[in-house]
Structure formats: structure tokens, C-alpha cells
Tab-separated table of C-alpha atoms in Angstrom:
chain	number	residue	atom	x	y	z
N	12	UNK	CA	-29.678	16.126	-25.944
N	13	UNK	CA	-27.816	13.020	-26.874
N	14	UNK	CA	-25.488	11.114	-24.067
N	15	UNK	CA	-22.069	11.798	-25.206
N	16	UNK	CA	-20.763	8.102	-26.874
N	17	UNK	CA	-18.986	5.836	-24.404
N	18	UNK	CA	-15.140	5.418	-25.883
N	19	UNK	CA	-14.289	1.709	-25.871
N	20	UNK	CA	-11.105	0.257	-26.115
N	21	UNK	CA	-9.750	-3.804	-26.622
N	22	UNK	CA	-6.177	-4.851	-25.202
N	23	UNK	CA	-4.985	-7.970	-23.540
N	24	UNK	CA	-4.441	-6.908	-20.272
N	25	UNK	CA	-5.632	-3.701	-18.051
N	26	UNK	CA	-3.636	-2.741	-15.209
N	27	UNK	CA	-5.774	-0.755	-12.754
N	28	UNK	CA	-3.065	1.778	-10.790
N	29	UNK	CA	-0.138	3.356	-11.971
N	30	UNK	CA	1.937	3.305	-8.553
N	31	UNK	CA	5.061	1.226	-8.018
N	32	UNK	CA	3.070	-2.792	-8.485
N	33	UNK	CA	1.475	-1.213	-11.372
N	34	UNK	CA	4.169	-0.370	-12.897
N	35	UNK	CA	6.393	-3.460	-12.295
N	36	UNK	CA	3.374	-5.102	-13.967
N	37	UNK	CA	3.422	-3.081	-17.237
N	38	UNK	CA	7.544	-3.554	-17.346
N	39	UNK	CA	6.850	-7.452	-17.802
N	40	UNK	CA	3.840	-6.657	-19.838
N	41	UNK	CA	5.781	-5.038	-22.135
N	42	UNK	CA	8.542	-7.559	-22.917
N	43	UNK	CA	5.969	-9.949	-23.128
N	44	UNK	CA	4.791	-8.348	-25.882
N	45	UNK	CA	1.199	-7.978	-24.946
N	46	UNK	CA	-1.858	-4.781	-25.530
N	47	UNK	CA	-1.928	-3.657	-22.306
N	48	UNK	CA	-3.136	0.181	-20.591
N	49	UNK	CA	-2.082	0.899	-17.353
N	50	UNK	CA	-5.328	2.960	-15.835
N	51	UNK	CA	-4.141	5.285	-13.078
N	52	UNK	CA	-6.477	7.872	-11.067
N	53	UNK	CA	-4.065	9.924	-10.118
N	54	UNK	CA	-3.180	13.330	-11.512
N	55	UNK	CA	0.408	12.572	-11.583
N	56	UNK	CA	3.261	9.783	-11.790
N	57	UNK	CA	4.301	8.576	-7.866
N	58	UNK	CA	1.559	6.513	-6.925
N	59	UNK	CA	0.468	6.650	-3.439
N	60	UNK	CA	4.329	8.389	-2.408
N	61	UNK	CA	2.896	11.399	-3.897
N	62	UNK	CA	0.751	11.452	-0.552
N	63	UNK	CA	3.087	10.473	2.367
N	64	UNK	CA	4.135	12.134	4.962
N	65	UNK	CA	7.227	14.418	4.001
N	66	UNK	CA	9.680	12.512	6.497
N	67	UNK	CA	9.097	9.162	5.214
N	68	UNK	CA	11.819	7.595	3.881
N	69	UNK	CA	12.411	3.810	2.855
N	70	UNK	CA	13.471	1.064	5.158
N	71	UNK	CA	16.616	0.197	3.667
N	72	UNK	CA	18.911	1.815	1.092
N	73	UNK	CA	18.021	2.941	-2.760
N	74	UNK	CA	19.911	-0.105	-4.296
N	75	UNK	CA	17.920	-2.591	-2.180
N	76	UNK	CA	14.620	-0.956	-3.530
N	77	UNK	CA	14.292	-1.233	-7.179
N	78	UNK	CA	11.804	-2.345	-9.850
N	79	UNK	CA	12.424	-4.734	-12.389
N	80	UNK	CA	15.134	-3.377	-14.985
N	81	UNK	CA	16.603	-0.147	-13.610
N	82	UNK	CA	17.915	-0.025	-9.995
N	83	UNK	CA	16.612	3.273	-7.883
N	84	UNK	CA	19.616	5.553	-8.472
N	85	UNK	CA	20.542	6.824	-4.860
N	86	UNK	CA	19.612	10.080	-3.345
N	87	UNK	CA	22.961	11.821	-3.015
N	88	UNK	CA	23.808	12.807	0.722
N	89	UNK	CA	21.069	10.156	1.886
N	90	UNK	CA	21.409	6.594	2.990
N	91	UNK	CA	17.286	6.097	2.892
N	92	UNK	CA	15.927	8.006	0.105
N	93	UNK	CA	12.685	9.944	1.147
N	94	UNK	CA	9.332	10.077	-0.686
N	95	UNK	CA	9.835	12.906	-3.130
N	96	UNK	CA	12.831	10.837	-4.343
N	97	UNK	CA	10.939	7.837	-4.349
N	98	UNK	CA	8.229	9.646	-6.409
N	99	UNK	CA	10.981	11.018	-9.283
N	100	UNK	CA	12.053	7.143	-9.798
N	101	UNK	CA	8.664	5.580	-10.358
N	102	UNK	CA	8.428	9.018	-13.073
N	103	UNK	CA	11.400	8.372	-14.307
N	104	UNK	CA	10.706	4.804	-14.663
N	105	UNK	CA	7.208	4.987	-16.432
N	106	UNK	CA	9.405	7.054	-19.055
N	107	UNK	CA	12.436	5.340	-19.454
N	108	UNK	CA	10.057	2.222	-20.356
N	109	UNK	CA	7.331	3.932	-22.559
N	110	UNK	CA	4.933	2.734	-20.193
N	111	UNK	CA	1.073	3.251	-21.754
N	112	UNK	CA	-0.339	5.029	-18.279
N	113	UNK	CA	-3.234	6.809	-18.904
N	114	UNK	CA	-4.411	9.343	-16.107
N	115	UNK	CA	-6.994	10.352	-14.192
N	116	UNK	CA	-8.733	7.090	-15.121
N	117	UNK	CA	-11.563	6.558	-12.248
N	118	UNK	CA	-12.152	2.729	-12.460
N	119	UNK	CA	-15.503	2.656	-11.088
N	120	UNK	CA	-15.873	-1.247	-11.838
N	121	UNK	CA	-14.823	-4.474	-13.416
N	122	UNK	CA	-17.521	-7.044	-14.655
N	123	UNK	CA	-17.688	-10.254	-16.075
N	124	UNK	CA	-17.881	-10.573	-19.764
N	125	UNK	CA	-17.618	-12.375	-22.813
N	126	UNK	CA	-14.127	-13.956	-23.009
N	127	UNK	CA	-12.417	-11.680	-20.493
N	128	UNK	CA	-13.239	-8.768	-17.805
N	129	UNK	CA	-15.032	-4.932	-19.103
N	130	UNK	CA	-13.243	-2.320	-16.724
N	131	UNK	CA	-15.849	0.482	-16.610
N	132	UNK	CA	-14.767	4.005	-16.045
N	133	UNK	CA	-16.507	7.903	-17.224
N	134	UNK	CA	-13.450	7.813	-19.185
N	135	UNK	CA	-14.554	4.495	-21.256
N	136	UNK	CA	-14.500	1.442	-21.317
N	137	UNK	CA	-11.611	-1.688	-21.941
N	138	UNK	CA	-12.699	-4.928	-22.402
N	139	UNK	CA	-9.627	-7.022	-21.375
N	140	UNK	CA	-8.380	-10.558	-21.454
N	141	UNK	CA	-7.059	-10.247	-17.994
N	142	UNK	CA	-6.895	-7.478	-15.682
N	143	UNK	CA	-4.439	-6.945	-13.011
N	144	UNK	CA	-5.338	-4.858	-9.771
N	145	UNK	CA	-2.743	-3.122	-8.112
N	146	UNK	CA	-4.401	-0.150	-6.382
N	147	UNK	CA	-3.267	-0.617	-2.878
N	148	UNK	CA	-4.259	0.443	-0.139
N	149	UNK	CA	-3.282	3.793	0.524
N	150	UNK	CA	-6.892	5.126	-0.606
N	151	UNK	CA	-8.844	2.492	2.074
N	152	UNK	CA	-7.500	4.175	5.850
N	153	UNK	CA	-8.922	1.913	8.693
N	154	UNK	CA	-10.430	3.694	11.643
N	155	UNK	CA	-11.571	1.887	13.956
N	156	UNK	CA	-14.873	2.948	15.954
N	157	UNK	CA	-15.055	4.092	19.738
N	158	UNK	CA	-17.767	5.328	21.836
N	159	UNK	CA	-17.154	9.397	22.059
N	160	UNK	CA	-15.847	10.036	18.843
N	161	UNK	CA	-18.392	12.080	17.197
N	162	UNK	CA	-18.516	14.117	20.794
N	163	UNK	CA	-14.853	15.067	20.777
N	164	UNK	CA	-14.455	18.383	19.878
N	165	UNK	CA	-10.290	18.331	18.853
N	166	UNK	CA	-9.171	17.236	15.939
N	167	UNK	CA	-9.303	13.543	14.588
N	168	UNK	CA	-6.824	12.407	11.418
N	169	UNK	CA	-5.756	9.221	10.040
N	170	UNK	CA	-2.240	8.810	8.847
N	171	UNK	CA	-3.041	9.396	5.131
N	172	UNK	CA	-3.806	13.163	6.121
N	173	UNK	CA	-0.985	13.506	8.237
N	174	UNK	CA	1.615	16.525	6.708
N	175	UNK	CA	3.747	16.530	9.200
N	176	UNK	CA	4.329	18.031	12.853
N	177	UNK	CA	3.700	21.883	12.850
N	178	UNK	CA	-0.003	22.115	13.265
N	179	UNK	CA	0.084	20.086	16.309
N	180	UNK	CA	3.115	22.604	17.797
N	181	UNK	CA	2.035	23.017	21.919
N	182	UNK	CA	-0.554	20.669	21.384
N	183	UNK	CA	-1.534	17.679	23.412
N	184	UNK	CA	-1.963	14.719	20.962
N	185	UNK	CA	-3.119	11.162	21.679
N	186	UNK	CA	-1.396	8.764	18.792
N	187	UNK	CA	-3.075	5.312	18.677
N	188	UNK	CA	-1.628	2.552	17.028
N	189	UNK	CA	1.120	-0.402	17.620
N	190	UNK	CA	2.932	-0.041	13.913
N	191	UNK	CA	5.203	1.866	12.289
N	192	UNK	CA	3.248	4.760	11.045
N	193	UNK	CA	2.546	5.421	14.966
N	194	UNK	CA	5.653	5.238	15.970
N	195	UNK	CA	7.206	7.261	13.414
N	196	UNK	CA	4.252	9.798	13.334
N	197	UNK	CA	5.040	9.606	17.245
N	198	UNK	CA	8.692	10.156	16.990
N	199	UNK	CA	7.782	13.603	15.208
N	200	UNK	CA	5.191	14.916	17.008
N	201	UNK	CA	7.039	14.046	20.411
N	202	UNK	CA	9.792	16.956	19.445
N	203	UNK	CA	6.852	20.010	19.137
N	204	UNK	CA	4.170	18.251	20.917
N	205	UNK	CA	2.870	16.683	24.288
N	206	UNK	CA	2.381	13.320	23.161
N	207	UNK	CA	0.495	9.883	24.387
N	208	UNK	CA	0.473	6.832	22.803
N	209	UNK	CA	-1.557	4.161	23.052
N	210	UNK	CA	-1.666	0.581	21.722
N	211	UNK	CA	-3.833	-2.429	21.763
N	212	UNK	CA	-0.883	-4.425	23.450
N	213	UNK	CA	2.823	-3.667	24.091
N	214	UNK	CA	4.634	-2.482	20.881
N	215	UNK	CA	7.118	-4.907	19.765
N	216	UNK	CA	10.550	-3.360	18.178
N	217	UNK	CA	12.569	-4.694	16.146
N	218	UNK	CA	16.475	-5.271	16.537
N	219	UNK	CA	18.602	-2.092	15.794
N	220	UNK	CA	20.281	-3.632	12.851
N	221	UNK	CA	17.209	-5.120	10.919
N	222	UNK	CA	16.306	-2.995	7.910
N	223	UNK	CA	14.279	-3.617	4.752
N	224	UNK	CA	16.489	-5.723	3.193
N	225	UNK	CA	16.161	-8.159	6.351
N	226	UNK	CA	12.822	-7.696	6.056
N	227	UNK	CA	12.439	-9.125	2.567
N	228	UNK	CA	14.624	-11.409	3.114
N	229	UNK	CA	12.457	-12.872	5.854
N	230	UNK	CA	9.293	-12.685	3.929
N	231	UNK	CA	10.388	-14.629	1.112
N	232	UNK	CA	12.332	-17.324	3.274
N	233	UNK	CA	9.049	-17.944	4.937
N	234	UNK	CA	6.896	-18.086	1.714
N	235	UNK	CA	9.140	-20.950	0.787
N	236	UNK	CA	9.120	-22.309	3.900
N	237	UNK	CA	5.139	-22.926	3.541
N	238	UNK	CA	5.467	-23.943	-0.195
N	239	UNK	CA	7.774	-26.638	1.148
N	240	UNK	CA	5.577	-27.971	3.937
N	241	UNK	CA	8.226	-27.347	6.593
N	242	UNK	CA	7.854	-25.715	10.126
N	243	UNK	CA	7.005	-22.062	9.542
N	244	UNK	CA	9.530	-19.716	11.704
N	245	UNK	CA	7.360	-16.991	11.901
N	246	UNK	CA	8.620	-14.605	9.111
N	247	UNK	CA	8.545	-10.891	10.023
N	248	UNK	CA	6.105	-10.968	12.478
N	249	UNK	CA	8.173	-13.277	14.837
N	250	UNK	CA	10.730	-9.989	14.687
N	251	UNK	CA	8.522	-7.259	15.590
N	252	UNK	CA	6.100	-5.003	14.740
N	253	UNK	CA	8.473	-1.576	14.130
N	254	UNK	CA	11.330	-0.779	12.350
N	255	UNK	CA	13.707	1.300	14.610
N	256	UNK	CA	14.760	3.330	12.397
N	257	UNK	CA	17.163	6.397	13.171
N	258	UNK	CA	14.320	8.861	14.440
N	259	UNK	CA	12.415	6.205	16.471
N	260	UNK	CA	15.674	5.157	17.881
N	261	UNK	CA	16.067	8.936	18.701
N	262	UNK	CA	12.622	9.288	20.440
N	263	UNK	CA	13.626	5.819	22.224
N	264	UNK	CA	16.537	7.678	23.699
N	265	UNK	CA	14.451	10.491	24.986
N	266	UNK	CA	12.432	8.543	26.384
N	267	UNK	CA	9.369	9.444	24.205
N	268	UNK	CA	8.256	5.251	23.193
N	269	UNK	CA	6.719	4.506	26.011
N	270	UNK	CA	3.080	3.160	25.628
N	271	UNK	CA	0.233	2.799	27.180
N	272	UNK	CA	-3.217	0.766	26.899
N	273	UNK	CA	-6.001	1.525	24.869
N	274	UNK	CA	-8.636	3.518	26.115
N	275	UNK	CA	-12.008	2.652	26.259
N	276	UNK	CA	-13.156	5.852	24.494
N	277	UNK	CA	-12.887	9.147	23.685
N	278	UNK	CA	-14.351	12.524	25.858
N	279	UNK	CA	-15.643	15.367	24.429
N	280	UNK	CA	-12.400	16.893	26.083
N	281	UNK	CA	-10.245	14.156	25.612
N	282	UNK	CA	-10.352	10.014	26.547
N	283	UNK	CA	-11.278	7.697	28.983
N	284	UNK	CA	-9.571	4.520	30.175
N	285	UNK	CA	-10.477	1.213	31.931
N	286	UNK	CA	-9.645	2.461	35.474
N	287	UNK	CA	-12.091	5.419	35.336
N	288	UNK	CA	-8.901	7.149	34.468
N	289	UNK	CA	-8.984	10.368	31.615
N	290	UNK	CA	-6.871	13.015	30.190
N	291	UNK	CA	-7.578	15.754	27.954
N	292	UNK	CA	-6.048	15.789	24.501
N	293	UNK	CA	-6.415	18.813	21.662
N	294	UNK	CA	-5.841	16.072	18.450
N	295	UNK	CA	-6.277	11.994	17.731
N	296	UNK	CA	-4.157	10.875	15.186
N	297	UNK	CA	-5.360	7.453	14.691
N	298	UNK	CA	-2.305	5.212	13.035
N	299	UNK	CA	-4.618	2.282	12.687
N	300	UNK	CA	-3.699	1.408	9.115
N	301	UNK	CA	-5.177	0.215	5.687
N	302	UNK	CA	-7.307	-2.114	4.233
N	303	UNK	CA	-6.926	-3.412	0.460
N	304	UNK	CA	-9.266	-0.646	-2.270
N	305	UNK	CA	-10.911	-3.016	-3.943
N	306	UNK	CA	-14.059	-1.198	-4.138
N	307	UNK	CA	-13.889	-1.216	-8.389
N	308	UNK	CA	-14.167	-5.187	-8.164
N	309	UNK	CA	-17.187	-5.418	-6.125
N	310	UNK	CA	-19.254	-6.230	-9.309
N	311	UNK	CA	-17.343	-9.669	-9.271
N	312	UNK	CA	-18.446	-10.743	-6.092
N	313	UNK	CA	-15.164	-12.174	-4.620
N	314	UNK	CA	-14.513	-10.230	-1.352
N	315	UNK	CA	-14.583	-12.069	1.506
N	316	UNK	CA	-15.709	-10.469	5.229
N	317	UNK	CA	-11.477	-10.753	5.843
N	318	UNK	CA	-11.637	-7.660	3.125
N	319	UNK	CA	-9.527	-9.976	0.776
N	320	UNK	CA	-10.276	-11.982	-1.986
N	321	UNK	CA	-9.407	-15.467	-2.086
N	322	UNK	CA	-5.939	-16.377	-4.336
N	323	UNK	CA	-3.350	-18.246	-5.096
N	324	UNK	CA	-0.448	-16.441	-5.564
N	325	UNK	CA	-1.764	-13.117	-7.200
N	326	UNK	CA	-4.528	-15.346	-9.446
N	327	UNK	CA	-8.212	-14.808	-7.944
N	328	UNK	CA	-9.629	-18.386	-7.226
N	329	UNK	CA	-13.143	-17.535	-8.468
N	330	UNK	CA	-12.229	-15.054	-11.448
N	331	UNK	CA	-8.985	-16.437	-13.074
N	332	UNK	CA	-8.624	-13.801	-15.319
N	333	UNK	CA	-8.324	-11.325	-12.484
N	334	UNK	CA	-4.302	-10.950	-10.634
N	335	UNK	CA	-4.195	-8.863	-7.572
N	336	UNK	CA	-0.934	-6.979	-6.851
N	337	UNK	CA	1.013	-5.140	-3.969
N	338	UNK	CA	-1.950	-5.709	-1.064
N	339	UNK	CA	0.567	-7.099	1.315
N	340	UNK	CA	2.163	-10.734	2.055
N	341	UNK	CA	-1.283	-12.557	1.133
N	342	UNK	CA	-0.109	-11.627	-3.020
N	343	UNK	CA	3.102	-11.815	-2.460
N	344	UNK	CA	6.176	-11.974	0.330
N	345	UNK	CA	6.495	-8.211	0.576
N	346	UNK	CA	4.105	-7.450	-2.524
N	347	UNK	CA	3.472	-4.205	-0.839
N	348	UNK	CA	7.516	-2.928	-1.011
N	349	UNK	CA	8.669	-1.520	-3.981
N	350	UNK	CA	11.213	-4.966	-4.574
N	351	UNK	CA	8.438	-7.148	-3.877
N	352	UNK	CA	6.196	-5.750	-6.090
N	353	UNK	CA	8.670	-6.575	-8.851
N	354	UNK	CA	9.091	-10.126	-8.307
N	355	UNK	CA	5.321	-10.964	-7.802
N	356	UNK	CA	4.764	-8.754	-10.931
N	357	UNK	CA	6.783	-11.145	-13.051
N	358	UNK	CA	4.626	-14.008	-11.319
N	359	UNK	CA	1.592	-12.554	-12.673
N	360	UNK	CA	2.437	-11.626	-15.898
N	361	UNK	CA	3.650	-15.387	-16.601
N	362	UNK	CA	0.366	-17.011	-15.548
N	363	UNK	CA	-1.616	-14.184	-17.593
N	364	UNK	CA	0.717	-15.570	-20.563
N	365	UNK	CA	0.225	-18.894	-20.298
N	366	UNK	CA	-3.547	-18.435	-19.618
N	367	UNK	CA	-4.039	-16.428	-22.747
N	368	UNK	CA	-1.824	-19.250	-25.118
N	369	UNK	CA	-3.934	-21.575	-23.833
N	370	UNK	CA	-7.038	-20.347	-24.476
N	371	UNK	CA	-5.917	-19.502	-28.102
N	372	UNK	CA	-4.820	-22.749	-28.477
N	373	UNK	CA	-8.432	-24.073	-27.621
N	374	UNK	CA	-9.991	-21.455	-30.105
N	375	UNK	CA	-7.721	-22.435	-33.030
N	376	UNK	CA	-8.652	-26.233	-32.516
């Protein structure tokens, strides 16, 4: 029986993920008047707020959190709109622009190849002039390993499986983890659960009154701040590590934040700490966050043992033709936030311009 014929397609420029950097790519793309597909592996429009936990919501309000073009209408009744909202926008938005997302597109890898980059898929293939990378990270959770925890018997999730607080009702949970996720996640469970939290040092909150916008703010100050050469003042880290927002503020008052060291490893009952110490726990939710899915780009050979690839700005040093968007600070001050993604998005799409004029300028000489 013959192998069923591999469909291949030629644009300019493949954008691999449809979420909310994907997106803010093809909006540029588009008035730049380039070919471009937007290859998304998802079922549906929303990117990775399709997967969330239900009580999510942004860090600051709807008009501080839009892509390029068309402002996030706000979420009437609601100050911070919540996932589900923020999922309807990015649909919206892919239709109000005609964006060319086609989905589920697997990208299984992205070679080198004769005047560009061949994104493979079992859908096809696109041979590209560029390619821009914007999967996140939300598919790449980070657990870290302990001795004890293929002996504990309870049950072990990361925060990308986390639906919220009812199956852990009565429960005695353990929540590990110093960030936000841990001590939102923490903040919920607390109100149906017996919770413990533990951290690899003491959590560091943030003032009251410092939101997202602050937060961007901050990012992009100290971006400049190294372009310039001039003392660094520590950008959002020097701040904190958690936004204390209204339900960690609430768990704050109850007296629910308070941490405690890591342990040294987990029990078949429960954990274990330094000072011989142990308690018995029915779940682990480990909050330990994400690391950049970049597993499609392995054929190029780039990643380093950090887990990132080497840039400047969103360009990859050793494969020019290849832009990597929304990963987090190191592609952008606050690449990773649905404003951020925006402005490094109109970064990329420039360079990916004036890369592909100047290589038809050398072919036409």
C-alpha cells in the first residue's frame, strides 16, 4: 500500500503556536504584508488559557492587557478578567484579524534547509523563510526530583493539572513552591483543605499596590537600563516574588501564608524534613513551574544546558532565521504577558523584514 503523499506548503514566515505571542506575531505579519501560517496544536482558539486553573485571573485590569490593535474589552462586573474571558479575546482576536491559524498542527520539528527553515509536522510540511516560535511554556511543567517520590502513595500534581480546590476537600495537602502559582493554588486550597507550604527560601511578597501594570513597567525600565550600560536596579525581581493579589491578601489575613522549609523528601505516608521531623500528607501539589517547549527545534541544535537558546532580542544567534517569542524576560521584558508579547512581536516581525529585503536584494544582484 502506498504512504499517503506528504502535503507541502511555501510561505515566508511560519509561526509555531496560536496562543496570545503567536498571535501578536501574525497581527504584524499581516500588515507587513507577508505569506505567513500560524501552526497551532491545539483543538481550539485560547492558547494555553484554555488550560488554567478556573480562578486565575490577570494581574492588572483588561485595558492594561491588550494585543496589538484591539484593546481586551473588559469583563463587565470584574476589575481582573479571568481565563475564560481571556480565552474569548484571543478568539475574538484571531477573527477580527483573519488570522491564517491552522489547528491541530503537531510540529514535530524544524530543520535546516535550503534558503530558510522546513517545519515538519503529520500534517505536512512548510518550508519557510523564517519561522517564529512562540509555544511557551505551559506544555514543559518542571518537577523537580526528591528521594520518596515514587514510594508515596497520595496523590502528586503539577500546577498545569490543577482544576481547582474540591478534590482536595478534608484533605491534607503539602504545596511546594515560592511563586505565584503556589501561593495562589495555596490561597484556595487553604479554605477546604489542611494545607502546608513549603519553599526553598522565605517567599518574598510584593507591595499591596503593585499590579501588572507595575510589573511591566519595571521590566521594560530595566531592559533599557542594560541597553544603556547604566546600573541595573533590579527590575521585578528586586520587588518580590508574588503578586498579592485580593485572595492571597485574604489567605494572608487568615493567617494561611506562612511557610516553611523544604523537606528533604517525601514518605510513603507523607515527608520528611532536615530535623528528622515528618508529617503525613494525602496530596503534593508541586508549584515548581515551567521550562521553555522547545522540543520541535531540537533538530537545530541550539539549546543550551540553561534550557534556552542563545539570542539577541527574539533572533537565535546560531539560526538567524529562527525568532523565539513569549518564553519570559530573556525574549523580551515581559514577553510572557499578554502586552509584552505584543511589543516584542513587532520587534520580530521588523528584523524578519529587513532580513528577507536583504537577502532579495543579494539574489537580484
Amino acid at each position: 500500500m502506498p504512504e499517503p503523499e506528504i502535503l507541502r506548503h511555501r510561505v515566508d514566515v511560519v509561526v509555531i503556536g496560536g496562543g496570545q505571542a503567536g498571535l501578536a506575531a501574525g497581527y504584524f505579519l499581516r500588515r507587513a504584508g507577508l505569506d505567513f501560517a500560524i501552526l497551532d496544536d491545539r483543538q481550539e482558539p485560547g492558547g494555553s488559557w484554555q488550560r488554567v486553573w478556573p480562578s486565575l485571573r490577570l494581574f492588572s485590569p483588561a485595558r492594561h492587557n491588550p494585543l496589538p490593535g484591539w484593546p481586551m474589552p473588559p469583563q463587565p462586573g470584574v476589575e481582573f478578567p479571568d481565563a475564560n474571558h481571556t480565552v474569548d479575546y484571543l478568539r475574538r482576536y484571531e477573527q477580527r484579524y483573519e488570522l491564517p491559524v491552522l489547528r491541530p498542527v503537531r510540529v514535530t520539528g524544524v530543520h535546516e534547509a535550503d534558503e530558510g527553515l522546513l517545519v515538519d509536522s503529520p500534517q505536512g510540511q512548510w518550508h519557510a523563510r523564517a519561522v517564529i516560535s512562540a509555544t511557551g511554556t505551559w506544555q514543559s511543567p518542571y518537577v523537580p526530583s526528591y528521594p520518596g517520590m515514587r514510594e508515596f502513595a497520595g496523590r502528586q500534581l503539577h500546577t498545569a493539572s490543577y482544576t481547582g480546590p474540591a478534590p482536595f476537600e478534608g484533605e491534607r495537602v503539602l504545596v511546594v513552591g515560592g511563586g505565584n502559582s503556589a501561593a495562589q493554588l495555596l490561597a484556595e486550597l487553604s479554605t477546604v483543605a489542611e494545607t502546608t507550604w513549603v519553599t526553598r527560601r522565605p517567599p518574598r511578597f510584593m507591595p499591596d499596590d503593585v499590579d501588572g501594570r507595575v510589573l511591566f513597567d519595571v521590566a521594560t525600565r530595566q531592559r533599557a537600563e542594560r541597553e544603556a550600560g547604566v546600573e541595573d536596579s533590579g527590575g521585578v525581581g528586586a520587588l518580590g516574588d508574588i503578586v498579592m493579589v485580593e485572595s492571597v491578601r485574604a489567605a494572608r489575613e487568615r493567617g494561611a501564608l506562612r511557610a516553611h522549609p523544604m523537606f528533604t523528601g517525601l514518605t510513603r505516608s507523607g515527608a520528611v524534613w532536615p530535623d528528622g521531623s515528618a508529617r503525613s500528607f494525602d496530596s503534593v501539589v508541586w508549584c515548581t513551574g515551567f521550562r521553555p517547549a522547545l522540543r520541535h527545534l531540537r533538530p537545530l541544535g541550539l539549546r543550551r544546558e540553561s534550557g534556552r537558546i542563545p539570542t539577541e532580542g527574539t533572533r537565535s544567534v546560531e539560526s538567524p532565521r529562527l525568532h523565539l517569542l513569549g518564553y519570559g524576560d530573556w525574549t523580551g521584558p515581559a514577553s510572557a504577558t499578554l502586552i509584552g508579547a505584543g511589543r516584542t512581536a513587532r520587534t520580530a516581525v521588523s528584523e524578519i523584514m529587513s532580513t528577507l529585503a536583504e537577502v532579495d536584494r543579494a539574489s537580484a544582484d
